[in-house]
Each structure stands twice: as structure tokens, then as C-alpha cells.
PDB file of C-alpha atoms in Angstrom:
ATOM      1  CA  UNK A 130       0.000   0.000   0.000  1.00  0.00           C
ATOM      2  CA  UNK A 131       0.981   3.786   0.120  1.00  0.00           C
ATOM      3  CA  UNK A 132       3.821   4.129   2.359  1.00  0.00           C
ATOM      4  CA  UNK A 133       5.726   8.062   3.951  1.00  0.00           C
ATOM      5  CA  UNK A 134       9.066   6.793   5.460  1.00  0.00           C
ATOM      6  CA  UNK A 135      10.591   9.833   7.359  1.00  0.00           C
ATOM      7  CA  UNK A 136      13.914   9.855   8.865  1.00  0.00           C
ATOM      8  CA  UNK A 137      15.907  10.788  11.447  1.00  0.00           C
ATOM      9  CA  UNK A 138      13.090  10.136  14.393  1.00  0.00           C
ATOM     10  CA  UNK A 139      14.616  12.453  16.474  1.00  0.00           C
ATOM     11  CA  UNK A 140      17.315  15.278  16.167  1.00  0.00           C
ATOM     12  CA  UNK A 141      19.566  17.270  18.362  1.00  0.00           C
ATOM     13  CA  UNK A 142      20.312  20.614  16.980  1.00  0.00           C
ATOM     14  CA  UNK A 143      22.513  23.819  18.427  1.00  0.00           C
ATOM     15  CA  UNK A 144      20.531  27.039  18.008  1.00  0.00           C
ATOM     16  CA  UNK A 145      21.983  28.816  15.007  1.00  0.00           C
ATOM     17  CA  UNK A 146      22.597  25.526  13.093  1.00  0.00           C
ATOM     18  CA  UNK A 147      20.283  23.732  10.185  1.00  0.00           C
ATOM     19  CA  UNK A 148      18.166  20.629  10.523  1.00  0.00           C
ATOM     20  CA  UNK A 149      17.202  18.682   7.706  1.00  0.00           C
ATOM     21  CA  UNK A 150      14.563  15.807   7.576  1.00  0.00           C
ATOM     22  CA  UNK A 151      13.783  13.808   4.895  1.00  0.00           C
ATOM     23  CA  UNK A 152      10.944  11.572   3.325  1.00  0.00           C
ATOM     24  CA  UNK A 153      10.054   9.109   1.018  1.00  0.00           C
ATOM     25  CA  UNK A 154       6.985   8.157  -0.331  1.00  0.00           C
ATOM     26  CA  UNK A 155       5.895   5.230  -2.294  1.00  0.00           C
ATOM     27  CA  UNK A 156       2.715   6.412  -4.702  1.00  0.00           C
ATOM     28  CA  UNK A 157       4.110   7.930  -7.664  1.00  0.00           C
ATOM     29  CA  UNK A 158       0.730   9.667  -8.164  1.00  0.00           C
ATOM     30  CA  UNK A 159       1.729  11.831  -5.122  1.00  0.00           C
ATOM     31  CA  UNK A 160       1.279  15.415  -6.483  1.00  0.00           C
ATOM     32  CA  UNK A 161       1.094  17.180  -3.133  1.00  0.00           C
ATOM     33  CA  UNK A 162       3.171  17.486  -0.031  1.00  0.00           C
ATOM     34  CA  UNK A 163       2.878  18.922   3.353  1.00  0.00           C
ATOM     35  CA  UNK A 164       4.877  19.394   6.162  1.00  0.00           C
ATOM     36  CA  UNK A 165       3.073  19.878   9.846  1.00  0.00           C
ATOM     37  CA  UNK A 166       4.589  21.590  13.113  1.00  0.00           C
ATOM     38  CA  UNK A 167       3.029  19.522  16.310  1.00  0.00           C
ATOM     39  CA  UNK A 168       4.060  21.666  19.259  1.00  0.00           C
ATOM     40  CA  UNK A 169       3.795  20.421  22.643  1.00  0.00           C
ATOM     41  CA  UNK A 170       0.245  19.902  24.016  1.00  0.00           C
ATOM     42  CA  UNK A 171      -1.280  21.086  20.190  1.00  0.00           C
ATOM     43  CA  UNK A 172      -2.573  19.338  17.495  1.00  0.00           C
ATOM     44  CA  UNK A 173       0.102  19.668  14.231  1.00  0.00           C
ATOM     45  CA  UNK A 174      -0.120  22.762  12.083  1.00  0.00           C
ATOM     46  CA  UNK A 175       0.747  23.334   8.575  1.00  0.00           C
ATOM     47  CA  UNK A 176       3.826  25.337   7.985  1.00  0.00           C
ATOM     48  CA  UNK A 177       4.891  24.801   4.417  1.00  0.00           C
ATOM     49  CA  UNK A 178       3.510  22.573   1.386  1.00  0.00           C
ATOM     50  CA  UNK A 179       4.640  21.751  -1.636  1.00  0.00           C
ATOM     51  CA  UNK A 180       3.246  20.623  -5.288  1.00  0.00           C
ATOM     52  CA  UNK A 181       4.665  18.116  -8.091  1.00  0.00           C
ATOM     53  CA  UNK A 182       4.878  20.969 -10.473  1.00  0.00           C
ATOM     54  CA  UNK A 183       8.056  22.704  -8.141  1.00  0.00           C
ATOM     55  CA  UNK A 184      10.883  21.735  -7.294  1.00  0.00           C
ATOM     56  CA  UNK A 185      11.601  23.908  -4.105  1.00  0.00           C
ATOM     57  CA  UNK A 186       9.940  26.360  -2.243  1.00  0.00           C
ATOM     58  CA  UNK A 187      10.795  28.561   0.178  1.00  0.00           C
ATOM     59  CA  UNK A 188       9.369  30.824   3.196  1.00  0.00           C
ATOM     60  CA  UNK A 189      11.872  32.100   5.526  1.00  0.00           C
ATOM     61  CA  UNK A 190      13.935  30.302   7.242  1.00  0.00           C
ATOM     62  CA  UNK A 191      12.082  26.837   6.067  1.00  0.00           C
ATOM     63  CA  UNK A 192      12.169  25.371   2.807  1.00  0.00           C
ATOM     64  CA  UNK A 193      11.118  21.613   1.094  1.00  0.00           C
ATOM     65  CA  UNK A 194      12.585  20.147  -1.842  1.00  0.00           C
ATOM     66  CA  UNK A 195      10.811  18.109  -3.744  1.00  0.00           C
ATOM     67  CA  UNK A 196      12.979  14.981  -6.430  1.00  0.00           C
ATOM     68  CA  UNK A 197       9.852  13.489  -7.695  1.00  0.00           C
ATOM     69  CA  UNK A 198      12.719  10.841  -9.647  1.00  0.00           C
ATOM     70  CA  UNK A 199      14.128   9.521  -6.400  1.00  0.00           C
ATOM     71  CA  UNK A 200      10.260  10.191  -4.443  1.00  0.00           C
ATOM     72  CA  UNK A 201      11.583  11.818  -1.986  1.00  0.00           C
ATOM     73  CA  UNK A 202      11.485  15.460  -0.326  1.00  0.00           C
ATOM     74  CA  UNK A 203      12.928  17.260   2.511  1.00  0.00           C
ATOM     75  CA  UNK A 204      12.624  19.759   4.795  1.00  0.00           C
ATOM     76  CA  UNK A 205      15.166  22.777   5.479  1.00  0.00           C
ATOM     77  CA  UNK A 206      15.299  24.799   8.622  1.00  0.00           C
ATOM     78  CA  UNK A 207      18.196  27.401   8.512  1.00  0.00           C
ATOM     79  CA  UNK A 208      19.173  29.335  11.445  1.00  0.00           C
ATOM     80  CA  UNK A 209      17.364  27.284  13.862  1.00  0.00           C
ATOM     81  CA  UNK A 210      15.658  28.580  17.607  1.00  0.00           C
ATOM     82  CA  UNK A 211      14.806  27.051  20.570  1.00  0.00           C
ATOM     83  CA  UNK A 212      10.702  27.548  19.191  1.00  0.00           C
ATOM     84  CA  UNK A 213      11.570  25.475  16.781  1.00  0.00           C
ATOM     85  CA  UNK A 214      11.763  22.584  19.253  1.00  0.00           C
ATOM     86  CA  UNK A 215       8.455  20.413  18.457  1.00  0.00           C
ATOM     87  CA  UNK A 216       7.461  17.035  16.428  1.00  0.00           C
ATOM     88  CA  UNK A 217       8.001  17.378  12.464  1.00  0.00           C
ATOM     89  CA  UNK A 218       5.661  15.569   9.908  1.00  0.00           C
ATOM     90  CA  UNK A 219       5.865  15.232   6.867  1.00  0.00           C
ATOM     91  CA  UNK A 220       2.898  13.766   4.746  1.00  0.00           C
ATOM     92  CA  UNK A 221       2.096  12.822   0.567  1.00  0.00           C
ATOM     93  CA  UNK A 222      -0.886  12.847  -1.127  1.00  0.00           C
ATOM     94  CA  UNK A 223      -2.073  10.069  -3.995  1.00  0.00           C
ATOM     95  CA  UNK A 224      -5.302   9.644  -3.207  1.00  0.00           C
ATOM     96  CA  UNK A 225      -5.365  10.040   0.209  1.00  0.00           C
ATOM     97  CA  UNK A 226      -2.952  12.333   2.770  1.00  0.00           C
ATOM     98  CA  UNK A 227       0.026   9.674   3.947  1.00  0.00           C
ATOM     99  CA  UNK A 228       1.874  10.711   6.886  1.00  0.00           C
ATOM    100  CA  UNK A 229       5.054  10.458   7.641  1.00  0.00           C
ATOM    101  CA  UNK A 230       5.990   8.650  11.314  1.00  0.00           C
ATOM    102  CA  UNK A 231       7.251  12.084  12.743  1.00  0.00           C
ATOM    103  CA  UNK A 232      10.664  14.033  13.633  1.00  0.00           C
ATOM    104  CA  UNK A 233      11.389  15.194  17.350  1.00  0.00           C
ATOM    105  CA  UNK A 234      13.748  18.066  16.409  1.00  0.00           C
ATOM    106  CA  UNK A 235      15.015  19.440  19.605  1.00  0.00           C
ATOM    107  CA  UNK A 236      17.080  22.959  19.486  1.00  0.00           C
ATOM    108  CA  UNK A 237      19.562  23.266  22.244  1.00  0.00           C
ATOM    109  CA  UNK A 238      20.370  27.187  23.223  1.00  0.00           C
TER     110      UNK A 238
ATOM    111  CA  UNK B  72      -9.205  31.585  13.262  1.00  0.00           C
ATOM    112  CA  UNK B  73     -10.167  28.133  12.504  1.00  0.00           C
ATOM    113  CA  UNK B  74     -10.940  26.574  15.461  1.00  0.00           C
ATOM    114  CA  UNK B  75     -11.053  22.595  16.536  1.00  0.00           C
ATOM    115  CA  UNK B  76     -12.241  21.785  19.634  1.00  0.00           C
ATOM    116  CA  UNK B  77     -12.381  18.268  20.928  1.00  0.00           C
ATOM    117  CA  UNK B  78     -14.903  17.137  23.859  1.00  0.00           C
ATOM    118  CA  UNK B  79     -11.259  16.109  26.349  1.00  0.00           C
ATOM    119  CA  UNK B  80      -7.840  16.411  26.664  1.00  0.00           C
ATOM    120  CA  UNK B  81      -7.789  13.132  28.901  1.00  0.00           C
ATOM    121  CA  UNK B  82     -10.226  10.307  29.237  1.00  0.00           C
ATOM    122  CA  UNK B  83      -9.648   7.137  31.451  1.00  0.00           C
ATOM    123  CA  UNK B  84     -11.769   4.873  30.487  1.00  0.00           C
ATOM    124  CA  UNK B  85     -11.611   0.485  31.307  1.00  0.00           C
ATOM    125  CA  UNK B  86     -12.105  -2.583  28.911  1.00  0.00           C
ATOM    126  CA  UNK B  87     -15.271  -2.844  27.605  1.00  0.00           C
ATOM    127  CA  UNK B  88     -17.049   0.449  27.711  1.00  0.00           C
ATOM    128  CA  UNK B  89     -18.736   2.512  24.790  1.00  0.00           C
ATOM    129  CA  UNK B  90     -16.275   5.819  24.154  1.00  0.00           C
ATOM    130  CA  UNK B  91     -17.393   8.673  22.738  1.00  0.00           C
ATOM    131  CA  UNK B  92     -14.809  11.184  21.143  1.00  0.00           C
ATOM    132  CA  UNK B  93     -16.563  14.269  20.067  1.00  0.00           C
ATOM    133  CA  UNK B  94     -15.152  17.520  17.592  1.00  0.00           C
ATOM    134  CA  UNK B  95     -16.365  20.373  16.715  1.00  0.00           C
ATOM    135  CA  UNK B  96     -14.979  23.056  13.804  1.00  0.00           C
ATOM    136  CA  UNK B  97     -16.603  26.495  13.572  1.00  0.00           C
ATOM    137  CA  UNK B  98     -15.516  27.386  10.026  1.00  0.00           C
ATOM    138  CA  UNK B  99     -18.155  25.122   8.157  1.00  0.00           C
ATOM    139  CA  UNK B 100     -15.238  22.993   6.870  1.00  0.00           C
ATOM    140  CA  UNK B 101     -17.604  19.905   4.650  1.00  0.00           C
ATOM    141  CA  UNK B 102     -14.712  17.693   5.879  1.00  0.00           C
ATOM    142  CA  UNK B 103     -13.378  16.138   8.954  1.00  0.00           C
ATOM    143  CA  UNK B 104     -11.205  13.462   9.760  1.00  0.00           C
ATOM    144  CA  UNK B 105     -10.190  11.069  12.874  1.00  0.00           C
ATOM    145  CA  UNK B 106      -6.378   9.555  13.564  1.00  0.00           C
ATOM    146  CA  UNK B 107      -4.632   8.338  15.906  1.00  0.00           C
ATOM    147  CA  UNK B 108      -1.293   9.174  17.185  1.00  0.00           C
ATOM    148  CA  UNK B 109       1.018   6.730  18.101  1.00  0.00           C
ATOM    149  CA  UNK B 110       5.330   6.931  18.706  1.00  0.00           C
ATOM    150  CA  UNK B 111       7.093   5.568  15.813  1.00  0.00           C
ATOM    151  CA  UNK B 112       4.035   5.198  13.371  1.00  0.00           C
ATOM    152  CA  UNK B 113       2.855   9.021  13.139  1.00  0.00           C
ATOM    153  CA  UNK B 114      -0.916   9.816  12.061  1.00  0.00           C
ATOM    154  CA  UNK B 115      -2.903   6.943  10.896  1.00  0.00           C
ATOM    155  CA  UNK B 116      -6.508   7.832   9.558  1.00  0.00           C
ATOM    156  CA  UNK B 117      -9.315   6.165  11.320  1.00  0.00           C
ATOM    157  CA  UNK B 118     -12.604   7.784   9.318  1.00  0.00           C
ATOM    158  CA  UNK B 119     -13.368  10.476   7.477  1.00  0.00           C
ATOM    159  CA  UNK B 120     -16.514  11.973   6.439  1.00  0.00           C
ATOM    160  CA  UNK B 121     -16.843  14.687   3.507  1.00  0.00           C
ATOM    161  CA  UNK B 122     -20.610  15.800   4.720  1.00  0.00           C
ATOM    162  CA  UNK B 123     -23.109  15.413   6.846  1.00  0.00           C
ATOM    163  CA  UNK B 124     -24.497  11.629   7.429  1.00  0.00           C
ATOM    164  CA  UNK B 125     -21.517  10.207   5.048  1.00  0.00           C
ATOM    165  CA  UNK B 126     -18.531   8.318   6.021  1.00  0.00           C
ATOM    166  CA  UNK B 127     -15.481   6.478   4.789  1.00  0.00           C
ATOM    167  CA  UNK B 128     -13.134   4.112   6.446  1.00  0.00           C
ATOM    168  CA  UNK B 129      -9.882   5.205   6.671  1.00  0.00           C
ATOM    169  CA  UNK B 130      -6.756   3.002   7.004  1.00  0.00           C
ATOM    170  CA  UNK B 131      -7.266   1.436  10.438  1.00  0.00           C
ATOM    171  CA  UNK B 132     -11.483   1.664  10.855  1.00  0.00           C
ATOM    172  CA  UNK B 133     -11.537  -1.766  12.899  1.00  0.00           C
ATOM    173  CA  UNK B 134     -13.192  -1.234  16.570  1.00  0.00           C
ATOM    174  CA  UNK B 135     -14.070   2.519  15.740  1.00  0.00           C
ATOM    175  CA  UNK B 136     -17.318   3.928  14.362  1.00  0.00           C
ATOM    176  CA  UNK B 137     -18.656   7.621  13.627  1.00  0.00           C
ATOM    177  CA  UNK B 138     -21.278   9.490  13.280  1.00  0.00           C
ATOM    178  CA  UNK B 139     -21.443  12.887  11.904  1.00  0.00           C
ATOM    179  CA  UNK B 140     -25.411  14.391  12.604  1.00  0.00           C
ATOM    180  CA  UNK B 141     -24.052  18.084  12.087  1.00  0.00           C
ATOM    181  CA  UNK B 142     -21.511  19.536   9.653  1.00  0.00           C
ATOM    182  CA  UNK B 143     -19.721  20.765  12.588  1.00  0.00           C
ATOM    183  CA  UNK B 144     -19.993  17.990  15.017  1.00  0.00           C
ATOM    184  CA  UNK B 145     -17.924  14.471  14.261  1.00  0.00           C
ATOM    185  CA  UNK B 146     -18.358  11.997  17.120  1.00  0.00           C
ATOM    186  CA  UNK B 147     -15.375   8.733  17.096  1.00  0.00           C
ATOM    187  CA  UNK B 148     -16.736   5.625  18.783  1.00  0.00           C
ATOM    188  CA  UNK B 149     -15.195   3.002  20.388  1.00  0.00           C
ATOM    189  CA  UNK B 150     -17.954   0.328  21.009  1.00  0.00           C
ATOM    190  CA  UNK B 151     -15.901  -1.985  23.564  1.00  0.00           C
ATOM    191  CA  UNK B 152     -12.994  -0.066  24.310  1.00  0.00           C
ATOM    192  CA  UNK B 153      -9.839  -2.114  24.576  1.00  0.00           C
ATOM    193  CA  UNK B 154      -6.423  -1.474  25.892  1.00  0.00           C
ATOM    194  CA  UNK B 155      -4.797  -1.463  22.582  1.00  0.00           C
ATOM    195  CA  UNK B 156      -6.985   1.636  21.847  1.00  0.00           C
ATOM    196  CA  UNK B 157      -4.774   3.400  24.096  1.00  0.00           C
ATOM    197  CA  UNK B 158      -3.613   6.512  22.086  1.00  0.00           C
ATOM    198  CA  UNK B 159      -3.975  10.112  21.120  1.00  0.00           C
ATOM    199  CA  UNK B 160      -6.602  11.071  18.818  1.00  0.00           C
ATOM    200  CA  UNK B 161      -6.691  13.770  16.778  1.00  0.00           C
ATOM    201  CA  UNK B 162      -9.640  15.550  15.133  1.00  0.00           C
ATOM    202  CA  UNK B 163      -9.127  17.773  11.799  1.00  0.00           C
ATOM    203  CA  UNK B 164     -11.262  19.621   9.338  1.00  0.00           C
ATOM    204  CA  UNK B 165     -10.747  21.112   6.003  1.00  0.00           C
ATOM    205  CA  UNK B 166     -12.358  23.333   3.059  1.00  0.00           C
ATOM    206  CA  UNK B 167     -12.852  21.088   0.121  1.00  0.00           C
ATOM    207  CA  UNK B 168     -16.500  20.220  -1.102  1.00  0.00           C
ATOM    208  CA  UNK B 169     -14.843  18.915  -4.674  1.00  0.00           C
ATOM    209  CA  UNK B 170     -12.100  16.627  -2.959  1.00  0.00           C
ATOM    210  CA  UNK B 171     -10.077  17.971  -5.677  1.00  0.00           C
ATOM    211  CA  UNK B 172      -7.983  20.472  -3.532  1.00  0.00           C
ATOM    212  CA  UNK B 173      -5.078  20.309  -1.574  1.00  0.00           C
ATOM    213  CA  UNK B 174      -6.621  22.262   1.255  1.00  0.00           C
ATOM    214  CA  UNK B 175      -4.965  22.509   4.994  1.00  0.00           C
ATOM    215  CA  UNK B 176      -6.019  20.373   7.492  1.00  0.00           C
ATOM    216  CA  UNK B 177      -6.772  21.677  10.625  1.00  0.00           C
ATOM    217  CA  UNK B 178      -6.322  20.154  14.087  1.00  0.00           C
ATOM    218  CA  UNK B 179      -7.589  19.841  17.390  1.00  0.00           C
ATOM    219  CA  UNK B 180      -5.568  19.674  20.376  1.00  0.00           C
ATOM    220  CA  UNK B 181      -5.741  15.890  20.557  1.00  0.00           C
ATOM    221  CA  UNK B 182      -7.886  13.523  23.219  1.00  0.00           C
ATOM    222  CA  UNK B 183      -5.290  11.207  25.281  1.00  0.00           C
ATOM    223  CA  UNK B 184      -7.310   7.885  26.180  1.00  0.00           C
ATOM    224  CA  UNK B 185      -6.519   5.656  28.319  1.00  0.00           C
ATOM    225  CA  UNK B 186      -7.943   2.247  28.648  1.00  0.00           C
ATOM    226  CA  UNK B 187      -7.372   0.172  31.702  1.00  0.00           C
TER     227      UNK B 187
END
């Protein structure tokens, strides 16, 4: 069936430096791709997404690349703060939203 | 502001007994979804409904029903609750009457059951 692999399941960071997660996905019909922000104690929220038709997209100091070849796409945060701290998913879409089994990205000060 | 509100933030409940997870969206969002949150295996969809009275089984439906009266309300039922229903469960919504649309899902703060 349709299968999100993410990777690392956690991640240790120092403020100031990047963190990069990445996924895979198994339904080559996947044509969109969102990533969701699950802060402690909240249910996730969307903080970037990302279609077949582009390649990369950016919004500050996130950004997701998307190698619809290899079926897999990543998420780049630059600069990273201790609010960044929080559970990272990352999710495709065939027919229906696949998520990803989450990222604990923890930012040390 | 969207808003998701689910009925609790904690529920003990024991073996055996009827469960009732309730949700409520004030943006008149046609659809709504149930998951459950587990370590190591993310968000797995339970249902989802796309209006009122409909329903569709998601990718793990066994032991859970739902029932959706009002576009705003979606209950999750656990008939005889069992201790490997232990979880989180999330509620969402989102904006798509054509199911053609890549539209943002929007959460609730999550229900933490307990089954004993």
C-alpha cells in the first residue's frame, strides 16, 4: 500500500545551526506534499507545502525540496531557535494524505 | 481563526465500555477526519466523512465507528474499548467540497485515552 518513510526520528540541533529531515513516499501519483509543526500539548499545524509541479519552495527560514525521480522530499530549517523545538511531519498525497511517522527536532540554546 | 475543539484532553476509560470522542470546527469545513497518534508510526486515519451523514473508512477503521449528525460535530466511537486503543486522537477539518484540492487540514488539540 501507500507508504511516507521519514527519517531521522529524532534530532539534536545547536541554536543557530540547520536541521534537515527527509521523506520518502511510495505512490508515484503523489502530487502534493505537506509538512506539519506539532508543538507540545497542540494538534500539528501546517507550515509549508509543496506541489509536483516545483521543485523547491521557500518561506523564511524553512524550505522543502521536492525529487519526484528519487520520491523523496525534505525539509530545510536554517538558522534554527529554541521555538523550533516540536514534532516534524511530513505527509504525501495520492489519493489520500500519507503521513510520515514524525521528527522530534530538539534545538539546544 | 479556525478553530477545533475536541470534547477532552484526557479520558480514562476500562475494557469494555462505549467511548465517545466528540469535535467540533466552527468554520463550516464539509470535511473532517479522525487519527490516531502513536510513537514511531505518526498519524494513521481512522474515518473520514466529507458531509453530513456520510462516512469512509480510513486506514485502520476496525473497533471505531462515527457518526457525523451536524456539519460541525464528528463523534469517534469506540464500542468496547480495549487497551490497545490506548492513544492520542486527533480531530481535523478542512475546506474542500470537490475533494479535488489540496486544502490545509486543521487540528484539534488531541484527546489522550486511556484504557485500563
Amino acid at each position: 500500500g501507500e507508504n511516507v518513510e521519514q527519517h531521522p526520528s529524532t534530532l539534536s540541533v545547536q541554536e543557530g545551526d540547520s536541521a534537515v529531515i527527509k521523506c520518502t513516499y511510495s505512490d508515484s501519483a503523489s502530487n502534493y506534499f505537506p509538512w506539519y509543526k506539532q508543538e507540545l500539548g497542540k494538534g500539528p499545524q501546517l507550515i509549508i507545502d509543496i506541489r509536483s509541479n516545483v521543485g523547491e519552495k521557500k518561506d523564511q527560514r524553512i524550505a522543502v525540496t521536492l525529487n519526484k525521480t528519487a520520491k523523496h522530499f525534505s525539509l530545510h530549517i536554517t538558522e534554527t531557535q529554541p521555538e523550533d523545538s516540536a514534532v516534524y511531519f511530513c505527509a504525501a498525497r495520492g489519493g489520500k494524505l500519507i503521513f510520515g511517522q514524525g521528527t522530534e527536532l530538539s534545538v539546544k540554546p | 481563526d479556525v478553530k477545533v475543539t475536541q470534547s477532552s484532553r484526557y479520558l480514562v476509560k476500562r475494557t469494555g465500555e462505549k467511548v465517545f470522542l466528540e469535535c467540533v470546527q466552527d468554520m463550516d469545513h464539509e470535511n473532517m477526519f479522525w487519527y490516531r497518534q502513536d510513537p514511531g508510526l505518526g498519524l494513521r486515519l481512522i474515518y473520514f466523512s466529507y458531509d453530513v451523514k456520510m462516512k469512509e473508512k480510513g486506514d485502520i477503521p476496525e473497533g471505531y465507528s462515527v457518526s457525523r449528525e451536524k456539519k460541525e460535530r464528528f463523534s469517534l466511537i469506540l464500542e468496547s474499548a480495549s487497551t490497545n486503543q490506548t492513544s492520542m486522537y486527533l480531530c481535523a477539518s478542512s475546506l474542500d467540497p470537490s475533494g479535488l484540492l489540496d486544502n490545509e487540514q486543521f487540528f484539534g488539540p488531541g484527546t489522550r485515552l486511556t484504557v485500563l
